[in-house]
Coordinates of C-alpha atoms and ligand atoms in Angstrom, one line a residue:
X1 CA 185.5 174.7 25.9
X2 CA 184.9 174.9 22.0
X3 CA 188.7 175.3 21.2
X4 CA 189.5 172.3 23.5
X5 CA 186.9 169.8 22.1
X6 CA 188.2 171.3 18.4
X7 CA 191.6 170.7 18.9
X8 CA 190.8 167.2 20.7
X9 CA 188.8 166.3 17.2
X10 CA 192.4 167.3 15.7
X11 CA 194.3 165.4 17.5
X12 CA 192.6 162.2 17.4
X13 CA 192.0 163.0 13.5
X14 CA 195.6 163.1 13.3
X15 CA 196.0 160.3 15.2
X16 CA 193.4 157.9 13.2
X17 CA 195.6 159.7 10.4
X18 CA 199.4 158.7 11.7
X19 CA 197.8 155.1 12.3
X20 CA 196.3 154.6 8.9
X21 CA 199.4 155.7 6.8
X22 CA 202.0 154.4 9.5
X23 CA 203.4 151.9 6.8
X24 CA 203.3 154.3 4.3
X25 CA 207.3 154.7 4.0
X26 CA 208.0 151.0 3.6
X27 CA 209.2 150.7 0.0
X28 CA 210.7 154.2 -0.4
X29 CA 212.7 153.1 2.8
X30 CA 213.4 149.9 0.6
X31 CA 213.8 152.2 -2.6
X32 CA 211.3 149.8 -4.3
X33 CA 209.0 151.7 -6.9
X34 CA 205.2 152.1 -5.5
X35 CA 202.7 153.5 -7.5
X36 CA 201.7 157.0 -6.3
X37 CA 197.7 157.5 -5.1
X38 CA 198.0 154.9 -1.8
X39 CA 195.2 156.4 -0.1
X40 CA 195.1 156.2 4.5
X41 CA 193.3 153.1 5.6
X42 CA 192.7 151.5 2.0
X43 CA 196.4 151.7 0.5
X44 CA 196.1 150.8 -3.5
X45 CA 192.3 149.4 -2.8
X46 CA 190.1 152.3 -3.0
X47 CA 188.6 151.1 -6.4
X48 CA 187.7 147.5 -4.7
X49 CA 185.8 149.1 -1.9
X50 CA 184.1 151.2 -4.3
X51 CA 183.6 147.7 -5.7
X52 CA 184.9 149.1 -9.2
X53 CA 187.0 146.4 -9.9
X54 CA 188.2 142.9 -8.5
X55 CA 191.3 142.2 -6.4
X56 CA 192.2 140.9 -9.8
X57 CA 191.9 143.4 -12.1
X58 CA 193.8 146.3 -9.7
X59 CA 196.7 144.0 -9.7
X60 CA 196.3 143.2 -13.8
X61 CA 196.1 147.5 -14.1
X62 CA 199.2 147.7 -11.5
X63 CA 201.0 145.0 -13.8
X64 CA 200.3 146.5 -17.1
X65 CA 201.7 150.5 -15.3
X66 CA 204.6 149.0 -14.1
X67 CA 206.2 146.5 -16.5
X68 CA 209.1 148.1 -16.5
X69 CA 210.0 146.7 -13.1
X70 CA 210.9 143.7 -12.2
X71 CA 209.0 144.5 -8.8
X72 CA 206.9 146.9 -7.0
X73 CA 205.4 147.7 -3.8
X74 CA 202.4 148.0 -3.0
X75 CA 199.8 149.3 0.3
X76 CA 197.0 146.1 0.7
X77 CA 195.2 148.1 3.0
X78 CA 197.9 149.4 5.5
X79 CA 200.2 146.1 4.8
X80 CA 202.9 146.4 2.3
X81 CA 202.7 143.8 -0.3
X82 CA 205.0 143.2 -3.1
X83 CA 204.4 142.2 -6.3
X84 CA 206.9 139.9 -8.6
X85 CA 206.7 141.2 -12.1
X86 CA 209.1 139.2 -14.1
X87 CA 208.5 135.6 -14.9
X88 CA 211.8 134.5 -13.5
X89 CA 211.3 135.8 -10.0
X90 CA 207.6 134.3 -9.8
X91 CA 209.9 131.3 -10.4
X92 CA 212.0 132.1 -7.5
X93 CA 208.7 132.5 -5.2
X94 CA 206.6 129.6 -6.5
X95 CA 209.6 126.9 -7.1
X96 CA 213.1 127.8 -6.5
X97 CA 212.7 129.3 -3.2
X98 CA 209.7 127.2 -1.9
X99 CA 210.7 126.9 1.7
X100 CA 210.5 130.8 2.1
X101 CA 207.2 131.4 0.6
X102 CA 205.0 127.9 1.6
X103 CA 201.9 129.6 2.9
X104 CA 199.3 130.6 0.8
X105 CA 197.7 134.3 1.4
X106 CA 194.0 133.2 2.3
X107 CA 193.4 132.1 5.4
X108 CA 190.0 130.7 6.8
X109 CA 189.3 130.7 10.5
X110 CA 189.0 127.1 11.8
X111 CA 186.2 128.1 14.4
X112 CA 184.1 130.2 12.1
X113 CA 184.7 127.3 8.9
X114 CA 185.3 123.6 10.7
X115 CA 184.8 122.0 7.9
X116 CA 187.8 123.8 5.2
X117 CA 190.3 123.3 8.3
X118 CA 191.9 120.2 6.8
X119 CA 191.6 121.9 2.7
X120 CA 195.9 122.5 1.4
X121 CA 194.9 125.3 -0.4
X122 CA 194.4 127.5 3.6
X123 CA 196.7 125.3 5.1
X124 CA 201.0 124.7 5.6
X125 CA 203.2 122.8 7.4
X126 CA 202.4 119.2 8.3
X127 CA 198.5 119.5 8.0
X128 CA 199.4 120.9 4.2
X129 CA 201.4 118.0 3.4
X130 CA 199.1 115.6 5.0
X131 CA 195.8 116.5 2.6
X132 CA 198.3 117.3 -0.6
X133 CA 199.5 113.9 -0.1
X134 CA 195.5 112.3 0.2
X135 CA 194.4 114.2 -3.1
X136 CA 197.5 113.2 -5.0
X137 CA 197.2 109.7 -4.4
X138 CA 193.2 110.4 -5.3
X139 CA 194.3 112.1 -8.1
X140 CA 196.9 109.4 -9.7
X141 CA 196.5 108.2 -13.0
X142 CA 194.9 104.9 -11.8
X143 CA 192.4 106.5 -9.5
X144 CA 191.6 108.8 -12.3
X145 CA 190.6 106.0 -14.7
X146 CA 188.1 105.1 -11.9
X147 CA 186.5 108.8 -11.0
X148 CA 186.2 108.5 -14.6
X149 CA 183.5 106.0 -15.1
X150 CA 181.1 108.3 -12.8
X151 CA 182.4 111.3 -14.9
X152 CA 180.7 109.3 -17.7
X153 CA 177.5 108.6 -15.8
X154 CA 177.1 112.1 -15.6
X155 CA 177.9 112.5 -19.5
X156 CA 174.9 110.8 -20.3
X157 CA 172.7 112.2 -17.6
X158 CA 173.9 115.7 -19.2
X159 CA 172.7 113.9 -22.9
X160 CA 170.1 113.5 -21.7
X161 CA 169.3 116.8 -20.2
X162 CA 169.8 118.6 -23.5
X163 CA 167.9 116.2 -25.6
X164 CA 164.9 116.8 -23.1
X165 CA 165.1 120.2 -23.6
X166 CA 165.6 120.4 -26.9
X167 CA 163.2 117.4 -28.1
X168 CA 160.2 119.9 -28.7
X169 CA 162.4 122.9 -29.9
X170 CA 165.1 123.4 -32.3
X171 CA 167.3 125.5 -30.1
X172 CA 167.7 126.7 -26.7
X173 CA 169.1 129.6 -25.5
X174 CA 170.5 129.7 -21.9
X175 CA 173.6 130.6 -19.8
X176 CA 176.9 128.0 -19.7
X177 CA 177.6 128.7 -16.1
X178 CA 173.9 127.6 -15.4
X179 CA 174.3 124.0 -17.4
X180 CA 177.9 123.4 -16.9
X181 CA 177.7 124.0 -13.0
X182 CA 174.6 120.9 -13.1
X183 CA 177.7 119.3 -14.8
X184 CA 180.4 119.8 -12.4
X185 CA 178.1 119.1 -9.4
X186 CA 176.6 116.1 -10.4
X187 CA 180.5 115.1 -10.9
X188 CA 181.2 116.0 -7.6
X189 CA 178.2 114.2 -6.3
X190 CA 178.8 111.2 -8.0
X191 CA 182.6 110.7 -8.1
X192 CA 183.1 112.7 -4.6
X193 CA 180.5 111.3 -2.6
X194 CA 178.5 108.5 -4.8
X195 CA 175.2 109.8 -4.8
X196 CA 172.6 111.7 -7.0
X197 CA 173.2 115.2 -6.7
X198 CA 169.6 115.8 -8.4
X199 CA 171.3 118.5 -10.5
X200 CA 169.7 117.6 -14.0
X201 CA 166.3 117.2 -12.3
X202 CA 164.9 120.0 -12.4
X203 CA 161.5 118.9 -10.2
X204 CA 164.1 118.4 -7.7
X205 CA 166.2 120.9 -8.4
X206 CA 165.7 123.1 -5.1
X207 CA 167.6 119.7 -3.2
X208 CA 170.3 119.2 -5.7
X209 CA 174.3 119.9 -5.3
X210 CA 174.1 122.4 -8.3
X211 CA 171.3 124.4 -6.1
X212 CA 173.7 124.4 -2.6
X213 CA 176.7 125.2 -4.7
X214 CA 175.5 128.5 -6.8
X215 CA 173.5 129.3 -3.5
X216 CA 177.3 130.4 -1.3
X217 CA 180.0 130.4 -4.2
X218 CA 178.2 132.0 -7.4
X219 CA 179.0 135.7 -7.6
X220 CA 175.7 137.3 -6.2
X221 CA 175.9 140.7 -3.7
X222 CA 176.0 138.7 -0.8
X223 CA 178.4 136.1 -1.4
X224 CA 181.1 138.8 -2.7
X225 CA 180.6 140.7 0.5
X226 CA 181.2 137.7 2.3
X227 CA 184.2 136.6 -0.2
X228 CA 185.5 140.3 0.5
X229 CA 185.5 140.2 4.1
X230 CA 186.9 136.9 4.9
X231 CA 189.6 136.7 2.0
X232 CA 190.4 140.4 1.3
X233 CA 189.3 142.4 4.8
X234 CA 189.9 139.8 7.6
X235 CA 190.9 142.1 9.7
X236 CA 187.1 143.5 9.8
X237 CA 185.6 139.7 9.8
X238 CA 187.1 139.6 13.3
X239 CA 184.5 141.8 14.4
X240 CA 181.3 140.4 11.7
X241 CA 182.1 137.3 12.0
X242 CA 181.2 135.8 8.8
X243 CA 182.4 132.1 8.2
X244 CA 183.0 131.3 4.0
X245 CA 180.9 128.3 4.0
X246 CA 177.0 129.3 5.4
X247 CA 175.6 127.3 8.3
X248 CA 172.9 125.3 5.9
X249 CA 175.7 124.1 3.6
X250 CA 177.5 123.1 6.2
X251 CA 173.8 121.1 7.6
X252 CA 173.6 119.6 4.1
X253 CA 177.1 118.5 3.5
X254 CA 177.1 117.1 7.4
X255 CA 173.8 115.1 6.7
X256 CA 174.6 113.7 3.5
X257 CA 178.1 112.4 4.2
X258 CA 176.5 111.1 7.3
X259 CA 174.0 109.3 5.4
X260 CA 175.6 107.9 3.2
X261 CA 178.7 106.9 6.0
X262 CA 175.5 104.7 7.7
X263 CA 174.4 103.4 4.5
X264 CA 177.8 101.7 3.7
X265 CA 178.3 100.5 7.3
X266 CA 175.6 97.6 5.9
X267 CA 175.8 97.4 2.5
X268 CA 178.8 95.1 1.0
X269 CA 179.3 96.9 -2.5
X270 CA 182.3 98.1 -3.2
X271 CA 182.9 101.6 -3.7
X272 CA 185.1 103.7 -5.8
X273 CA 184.7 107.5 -5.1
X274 CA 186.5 109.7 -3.4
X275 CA 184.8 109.4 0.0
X276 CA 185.4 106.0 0.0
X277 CA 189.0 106.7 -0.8
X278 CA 189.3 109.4 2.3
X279 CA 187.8 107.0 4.6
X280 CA 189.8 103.8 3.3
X281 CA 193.4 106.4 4.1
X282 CA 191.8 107.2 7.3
X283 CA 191.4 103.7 8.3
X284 CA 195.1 102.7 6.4
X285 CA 196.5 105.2 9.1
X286 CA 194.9 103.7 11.9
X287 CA 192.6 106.9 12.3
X288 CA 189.3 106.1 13.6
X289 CA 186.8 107.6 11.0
X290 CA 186.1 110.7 12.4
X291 CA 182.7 112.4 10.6
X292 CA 184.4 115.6 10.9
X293 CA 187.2 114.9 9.1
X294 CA 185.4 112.9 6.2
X295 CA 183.1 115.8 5.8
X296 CA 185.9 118.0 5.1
X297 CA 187.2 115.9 2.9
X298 CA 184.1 115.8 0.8
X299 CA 183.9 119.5 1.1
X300 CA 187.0 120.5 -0.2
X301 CA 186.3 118.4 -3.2
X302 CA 183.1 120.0 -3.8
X303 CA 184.4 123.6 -3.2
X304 CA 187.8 122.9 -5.1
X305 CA 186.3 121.3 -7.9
X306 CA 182.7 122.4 -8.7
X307 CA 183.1 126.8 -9.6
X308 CA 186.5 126.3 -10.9
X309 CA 185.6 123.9 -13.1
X310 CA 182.2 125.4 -14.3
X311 CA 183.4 128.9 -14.6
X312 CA 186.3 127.5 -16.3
X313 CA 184.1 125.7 -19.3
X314 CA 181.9 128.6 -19.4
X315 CA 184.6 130.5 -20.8
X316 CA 185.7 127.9 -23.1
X317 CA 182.2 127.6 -24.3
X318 CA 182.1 131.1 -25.2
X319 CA 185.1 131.2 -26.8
X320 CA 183.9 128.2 -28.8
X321 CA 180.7 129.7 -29.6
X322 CA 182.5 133.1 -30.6
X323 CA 185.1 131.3 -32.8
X324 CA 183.3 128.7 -34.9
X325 CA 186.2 128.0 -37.0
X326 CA 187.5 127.0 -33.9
X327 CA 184.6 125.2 -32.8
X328 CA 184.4 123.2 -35.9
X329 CA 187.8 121.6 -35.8
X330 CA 187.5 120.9 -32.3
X331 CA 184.6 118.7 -32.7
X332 CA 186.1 117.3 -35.9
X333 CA 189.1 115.9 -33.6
X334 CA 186.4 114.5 -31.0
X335 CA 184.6 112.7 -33.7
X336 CA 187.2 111.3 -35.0
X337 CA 188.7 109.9 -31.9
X338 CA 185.4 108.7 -30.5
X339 CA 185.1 106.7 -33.3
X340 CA 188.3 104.8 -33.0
X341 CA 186.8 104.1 -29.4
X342 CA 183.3 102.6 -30.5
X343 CA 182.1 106.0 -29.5
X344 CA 182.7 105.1 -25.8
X345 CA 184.9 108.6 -23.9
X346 CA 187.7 106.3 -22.3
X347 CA 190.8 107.6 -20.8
X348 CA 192.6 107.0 -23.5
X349 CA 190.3 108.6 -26.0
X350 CA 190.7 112.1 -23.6
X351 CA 194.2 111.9 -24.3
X352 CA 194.2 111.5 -27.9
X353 CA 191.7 115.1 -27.5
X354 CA 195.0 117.0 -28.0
X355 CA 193.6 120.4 -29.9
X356 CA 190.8 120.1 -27.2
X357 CA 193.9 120.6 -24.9
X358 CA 195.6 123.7 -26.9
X359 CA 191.1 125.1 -26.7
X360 CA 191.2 124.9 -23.2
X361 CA 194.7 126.2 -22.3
X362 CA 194.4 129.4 -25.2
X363 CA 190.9 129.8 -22.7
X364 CA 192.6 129.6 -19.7
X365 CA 195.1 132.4 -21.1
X366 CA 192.5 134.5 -22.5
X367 CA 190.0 134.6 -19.7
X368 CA 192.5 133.7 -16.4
X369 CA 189.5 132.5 -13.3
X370 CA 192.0 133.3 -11.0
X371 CA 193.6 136.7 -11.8
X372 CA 196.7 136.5 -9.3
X373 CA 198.5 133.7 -6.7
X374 CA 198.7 135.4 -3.4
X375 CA 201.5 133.9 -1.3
X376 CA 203.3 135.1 2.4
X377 CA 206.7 135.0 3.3
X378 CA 207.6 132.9 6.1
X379 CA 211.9 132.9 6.5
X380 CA 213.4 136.2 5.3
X381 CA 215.0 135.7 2.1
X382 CA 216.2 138.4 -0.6
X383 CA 214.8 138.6 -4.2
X384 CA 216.6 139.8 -7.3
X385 CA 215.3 141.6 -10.3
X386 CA 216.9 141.3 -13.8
X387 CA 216.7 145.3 -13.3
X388 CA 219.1 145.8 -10.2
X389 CA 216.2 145.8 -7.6
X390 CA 216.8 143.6 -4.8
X391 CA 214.4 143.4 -1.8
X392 CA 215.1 141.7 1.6
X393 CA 211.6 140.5 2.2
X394 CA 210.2 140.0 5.8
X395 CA 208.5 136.7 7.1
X396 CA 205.0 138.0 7.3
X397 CA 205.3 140.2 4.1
X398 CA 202.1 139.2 0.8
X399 CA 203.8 138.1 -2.2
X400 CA 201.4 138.7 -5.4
X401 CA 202.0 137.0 -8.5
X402 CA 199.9 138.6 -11.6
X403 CA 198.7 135.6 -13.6
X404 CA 196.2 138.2 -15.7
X405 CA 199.3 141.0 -16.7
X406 CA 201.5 137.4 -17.2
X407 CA 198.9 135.7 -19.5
X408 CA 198.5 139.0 -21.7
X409 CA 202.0 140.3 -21.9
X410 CA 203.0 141.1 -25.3
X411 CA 206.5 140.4 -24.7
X412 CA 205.7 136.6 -24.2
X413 CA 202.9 135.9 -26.3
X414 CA 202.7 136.9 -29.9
X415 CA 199.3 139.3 -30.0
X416 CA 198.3 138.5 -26.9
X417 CA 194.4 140.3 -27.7
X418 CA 194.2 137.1 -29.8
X419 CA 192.2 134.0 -28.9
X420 CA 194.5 131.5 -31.0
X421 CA 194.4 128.0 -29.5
X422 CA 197.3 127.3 -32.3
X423 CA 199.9 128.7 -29.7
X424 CA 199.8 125.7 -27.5
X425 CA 200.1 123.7 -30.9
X426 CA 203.0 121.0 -30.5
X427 CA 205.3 122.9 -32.6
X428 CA 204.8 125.9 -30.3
X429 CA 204.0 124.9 -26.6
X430 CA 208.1 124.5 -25.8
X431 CA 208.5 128.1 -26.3
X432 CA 205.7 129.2 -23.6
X433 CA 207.7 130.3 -20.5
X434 CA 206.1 128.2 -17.8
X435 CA 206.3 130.8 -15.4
X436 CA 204.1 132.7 -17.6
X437 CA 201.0 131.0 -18.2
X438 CA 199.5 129.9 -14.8
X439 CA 195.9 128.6 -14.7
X440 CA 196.6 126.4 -12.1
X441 CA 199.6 127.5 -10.9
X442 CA 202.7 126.4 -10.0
X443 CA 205.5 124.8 -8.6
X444 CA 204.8 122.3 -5.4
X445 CA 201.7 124.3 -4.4
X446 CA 200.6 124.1 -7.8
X447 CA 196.7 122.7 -8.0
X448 CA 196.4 119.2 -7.3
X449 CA 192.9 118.7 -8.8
X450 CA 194.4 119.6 -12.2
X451 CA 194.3 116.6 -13.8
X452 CA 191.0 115.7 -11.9
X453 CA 189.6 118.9 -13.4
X454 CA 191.1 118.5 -16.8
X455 CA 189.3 115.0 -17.4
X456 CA 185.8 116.5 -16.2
X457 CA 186.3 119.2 -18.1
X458 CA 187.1 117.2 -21.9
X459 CA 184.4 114.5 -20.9
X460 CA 182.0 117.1 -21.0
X461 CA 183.3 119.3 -23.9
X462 CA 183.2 115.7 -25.7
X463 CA 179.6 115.0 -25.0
X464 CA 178.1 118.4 -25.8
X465 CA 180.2 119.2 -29.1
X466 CA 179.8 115.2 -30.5
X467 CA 175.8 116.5 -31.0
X468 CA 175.0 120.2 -30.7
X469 CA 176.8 123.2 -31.3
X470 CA 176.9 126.5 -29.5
X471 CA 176.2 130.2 -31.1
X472 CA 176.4 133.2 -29.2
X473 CA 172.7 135.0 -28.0
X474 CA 172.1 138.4 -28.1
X475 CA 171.8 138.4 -24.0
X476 CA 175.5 137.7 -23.9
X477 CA 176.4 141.7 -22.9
X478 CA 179.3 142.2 -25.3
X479 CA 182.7 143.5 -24.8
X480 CA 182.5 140.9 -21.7
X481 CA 183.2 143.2 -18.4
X482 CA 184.0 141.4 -15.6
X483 CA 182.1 141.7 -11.8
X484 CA 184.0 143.8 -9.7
X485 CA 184.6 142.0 -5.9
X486 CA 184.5 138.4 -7.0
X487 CA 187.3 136.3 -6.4
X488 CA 186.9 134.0 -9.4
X489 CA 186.7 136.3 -12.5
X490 CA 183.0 136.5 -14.3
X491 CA 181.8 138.3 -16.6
X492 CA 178.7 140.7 -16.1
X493 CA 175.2 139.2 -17.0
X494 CA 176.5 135.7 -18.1
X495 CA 177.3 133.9 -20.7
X496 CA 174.4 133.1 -23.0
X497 CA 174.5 130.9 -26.1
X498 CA 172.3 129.5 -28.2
X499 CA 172.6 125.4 -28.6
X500 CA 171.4 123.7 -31.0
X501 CA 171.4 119.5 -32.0
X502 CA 174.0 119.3 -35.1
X503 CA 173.3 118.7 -39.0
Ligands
HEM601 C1 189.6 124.4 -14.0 C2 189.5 124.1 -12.8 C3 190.5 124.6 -11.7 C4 191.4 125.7 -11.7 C5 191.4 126.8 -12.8 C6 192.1 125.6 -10.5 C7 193.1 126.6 -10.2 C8 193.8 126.5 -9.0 C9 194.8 127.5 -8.6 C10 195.2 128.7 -9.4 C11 195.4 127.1 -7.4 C12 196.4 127.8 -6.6 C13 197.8 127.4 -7.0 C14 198.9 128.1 -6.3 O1 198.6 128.7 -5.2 O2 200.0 128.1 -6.8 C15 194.7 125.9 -7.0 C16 194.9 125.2 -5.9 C17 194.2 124.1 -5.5 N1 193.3 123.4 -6.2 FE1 192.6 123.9 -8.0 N2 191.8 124.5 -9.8 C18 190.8 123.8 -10.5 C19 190.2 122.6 -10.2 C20 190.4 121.9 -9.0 C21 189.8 120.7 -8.7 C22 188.9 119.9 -9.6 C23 190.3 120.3 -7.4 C24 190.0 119.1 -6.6 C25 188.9 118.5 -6.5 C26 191.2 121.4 -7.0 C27 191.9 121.4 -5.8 C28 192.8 122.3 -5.5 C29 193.5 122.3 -4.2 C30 193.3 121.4 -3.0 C31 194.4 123.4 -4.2 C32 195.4 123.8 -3.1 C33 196.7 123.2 -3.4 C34 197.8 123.5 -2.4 O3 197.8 124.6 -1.8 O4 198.7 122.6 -2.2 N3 191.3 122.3 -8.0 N4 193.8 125.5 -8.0

């Protein structure tokens, strides 16, 4: 009896074994370097279930032990996945050979998350094309100058903020995720959906956009569970179950759009956000309005553009604060080009802001948000490395481009370890290899709320460095390390400065 329950234990042990490691031969059948230590059931992972590092940071460590090759394989759990190490054949996947590699590598489920079914960034095909096409034209130069005028509304409102605090002190000290997220969601309560977000009231602050945003997309226990599960393990969420966006942001977004959808069925002023915008291309295409619909819209504008941006000026605050040689000329440049504008942040002014530009892309290289690009195959196609590799790859097979090992790569930047925003200098930005450096990606999946993101992002460097200026605090845990799990990268107990009003 005890030798047949022992050797049934063995057999289904070796079973469970056999099932876990059953891709385990895929590249050496492909003779494709892997890196050794793929472990059954977790593949190359075992440190991001240990919740030791991000997805991010295994792929920047895989990068940095492999750049030899121009490509390796890799075990994402029990799925190969390969990874593209040489800027040329991230070329190939992102822009040359497009039609093979369309679909992005996160998927939402459109049952458990209604309301991101119509965002590009999870979808392909015709529904891709459909909302790429909406935020393009929302995006345009034209519509731009428009979003812009509430972008300055919230400039003032953010003036405002900091002068309250600071009117009874001489400095403040407090985290830059924490004040630029109020920025980025009163911008995309204002410009996406034309109301108050309540996010520099802070008697009000438990209603406000800035208080439903960091409560499901800042990088707390929970939400990186539930980032891990539904991005990185979906295979498990089949069983937990766990939609991205919780069911009281999706009650407040619901309510609000419909609100404000009733309100401008009897008002006759004309509108100019991006709602408006979503509903007037609705009713261009001879779509009834459909609620649903709208509120995804307004959604995908909030979730696209509020953490990105926030996270993304929290770094360049840092680095502003850390370098204030850096800091200096940078506010130089927007004094003097406010002042040619009667003080007054106009489009045109933004684009004069051009060391404000070579700040912000030197931050972006430095401190990537989004570690790695994550595509799938979907025709079988063959890619070539400059080293004599060549892989057939499979429709189905994960495509991982490492925008962290890229971005600090010694062989195309000069001392990479450096924050020098001199690099993007005019005389300089024609040698950067685009395939490279890619914040925002690229090629025709490339982020379509760049230039959205771009003018939110100088408005409110503008406003904050015309009048105060930023020193690191003590609470700032330095050298930065970055939360393991997240998907966004962020650095471990915030970033905490000092601001004060300038001399
Ligand atoms: C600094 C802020 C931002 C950063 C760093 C950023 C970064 C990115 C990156 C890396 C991608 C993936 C590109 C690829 O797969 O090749 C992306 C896609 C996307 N982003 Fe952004 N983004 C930012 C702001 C915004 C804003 C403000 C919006 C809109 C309101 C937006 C909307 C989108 C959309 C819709 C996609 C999917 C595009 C597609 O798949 O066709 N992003 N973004």
């Amino acid at each position: 009896m005890a030798i047949a329950l022992i050797s049934l234990i063995f057999i289904a042990l070796v079973t469970v074994y056999f099932y876990l490691t059953k891709n385990f031969n895929y590249w050496q059948k492909r003779k494709i370097p892997c890196p050794n230590g793929a472990l059954p059931g977790v593949g190359h992972f075992w440190s991001l279930i240990t919740m030791k590092v991000s997805f991010g940071e295994r792929i920047r460590q895989i990068y940095n032990d492999n750049r030899n090759h121009s490509m390796v394989g890799i075990y994402n759990f029990r799925s190969p996945a390969l990874i593209v190490l040489e800027p040329d054949l991230v070329k190939t996947v992102l822009q040359t050979k497009f039609t093979s590699f369309h679909e992005n590598g996160f998927k939402i489920e459109a049952d458990l998350d209604p309301l991101l079914a119509n965002n590009p960034f999870f979808n392909y095909g015709e529904k891709w094309i459909t909302g790429r096409k909406r935020l393009t034209y929302a995006f345009s130069s034209m519509r731009l100058r428009i979003l812009l005028e509430s972008v300055k509304q919230v400039c003032e409102q953010f003036e405002n903020f900091l002068d309250r605090k600071l009117s009874k002190v001489g400095k403040i000290e407090l985290q830059l995720k924490d004040l630029f997220a109020r920025f980025t969601a009163q911008v995309v309560s204002g410009a996406g959906f034309g109301v108050d977000g309540l996010s520099f009231d802070e008697e009000k602050e438990t209603e406000s956009f800035y208080t439903m945003g960091k409560s499901f997309l800042e990088p707390t226990g929970v939400n990186n569970f539930v980032f891990l599960l539904v991005f990185f393990i979906p295979a498990l969420n089949k069983i937990f179950r766990s939609p991205f966006l919780p069911k009281r942001a999706d009650r407040f977004f619901r309510t609000i759009i419909s609100e404000v959808m009733e309100q401008r069925r009897t008002e006759e002023k004309p509108r100019n956000d991006f709602l408006q915008l979503m509903a007037d291309l609705e009713r261009v295409e001879g779509n009834k309005i459909d609620m649903n619909v709208l509120t995804s819209h307004a959604v995908s504008f909030f979730i696209d553009g509020y953490e990105t941006s926030s996270a993304t000026l929290s770094f360049i605050g840092f680095n502003l604060a850390t370098f204030p040689d850096v800091q200096t000329k940078l506010r130089k440049e927007v004094i003097s080009v406010l002042n040619k504008h009667d003080g007054v942040i106009t489009y045109e002014a933004l684009k004069e802001m051009t060391y404000m530009d070579q700040v912000i892309c030197e931050s972006q290289r430095f401190f990537p948000l989004v570690g790695f690009l994550n595509k799938i195959c979907t025709e079988e196609t063959e890619l070539r490395g400059s080293d004599g590799l060549t892989c057939h790859i499979q429709p189905g097979t994960q495509i991982l481009i490492p925008v962290h090992g890229l971005q600090e790569d010694s062989r195309y930047w000069e001392r990479p370890e450096i924050f020098d925003p001199d690099r993007f200098g005019p005389d300089k930005k024609n040698n950067i290899d685009r395939f490279t450096f890619l914040p925002f990606g690229e090629g025709p999946r490339m982020c379509v709320g760049m230039r959205m993101a771009l003018l939110q992002m100088k408005a409110c460097l503008a406003t904050l460095l015309k009048k105060y200026s930023l020193e690191v605090s003590p609470k700032t845990r330095l050298p930065l390390k970055m939360v393991p799990s997240t998907f966004l990268t962020a650095p471990e107990g915030g970033l905490w400065v000092y601001i004060r009003p300038i001399e």
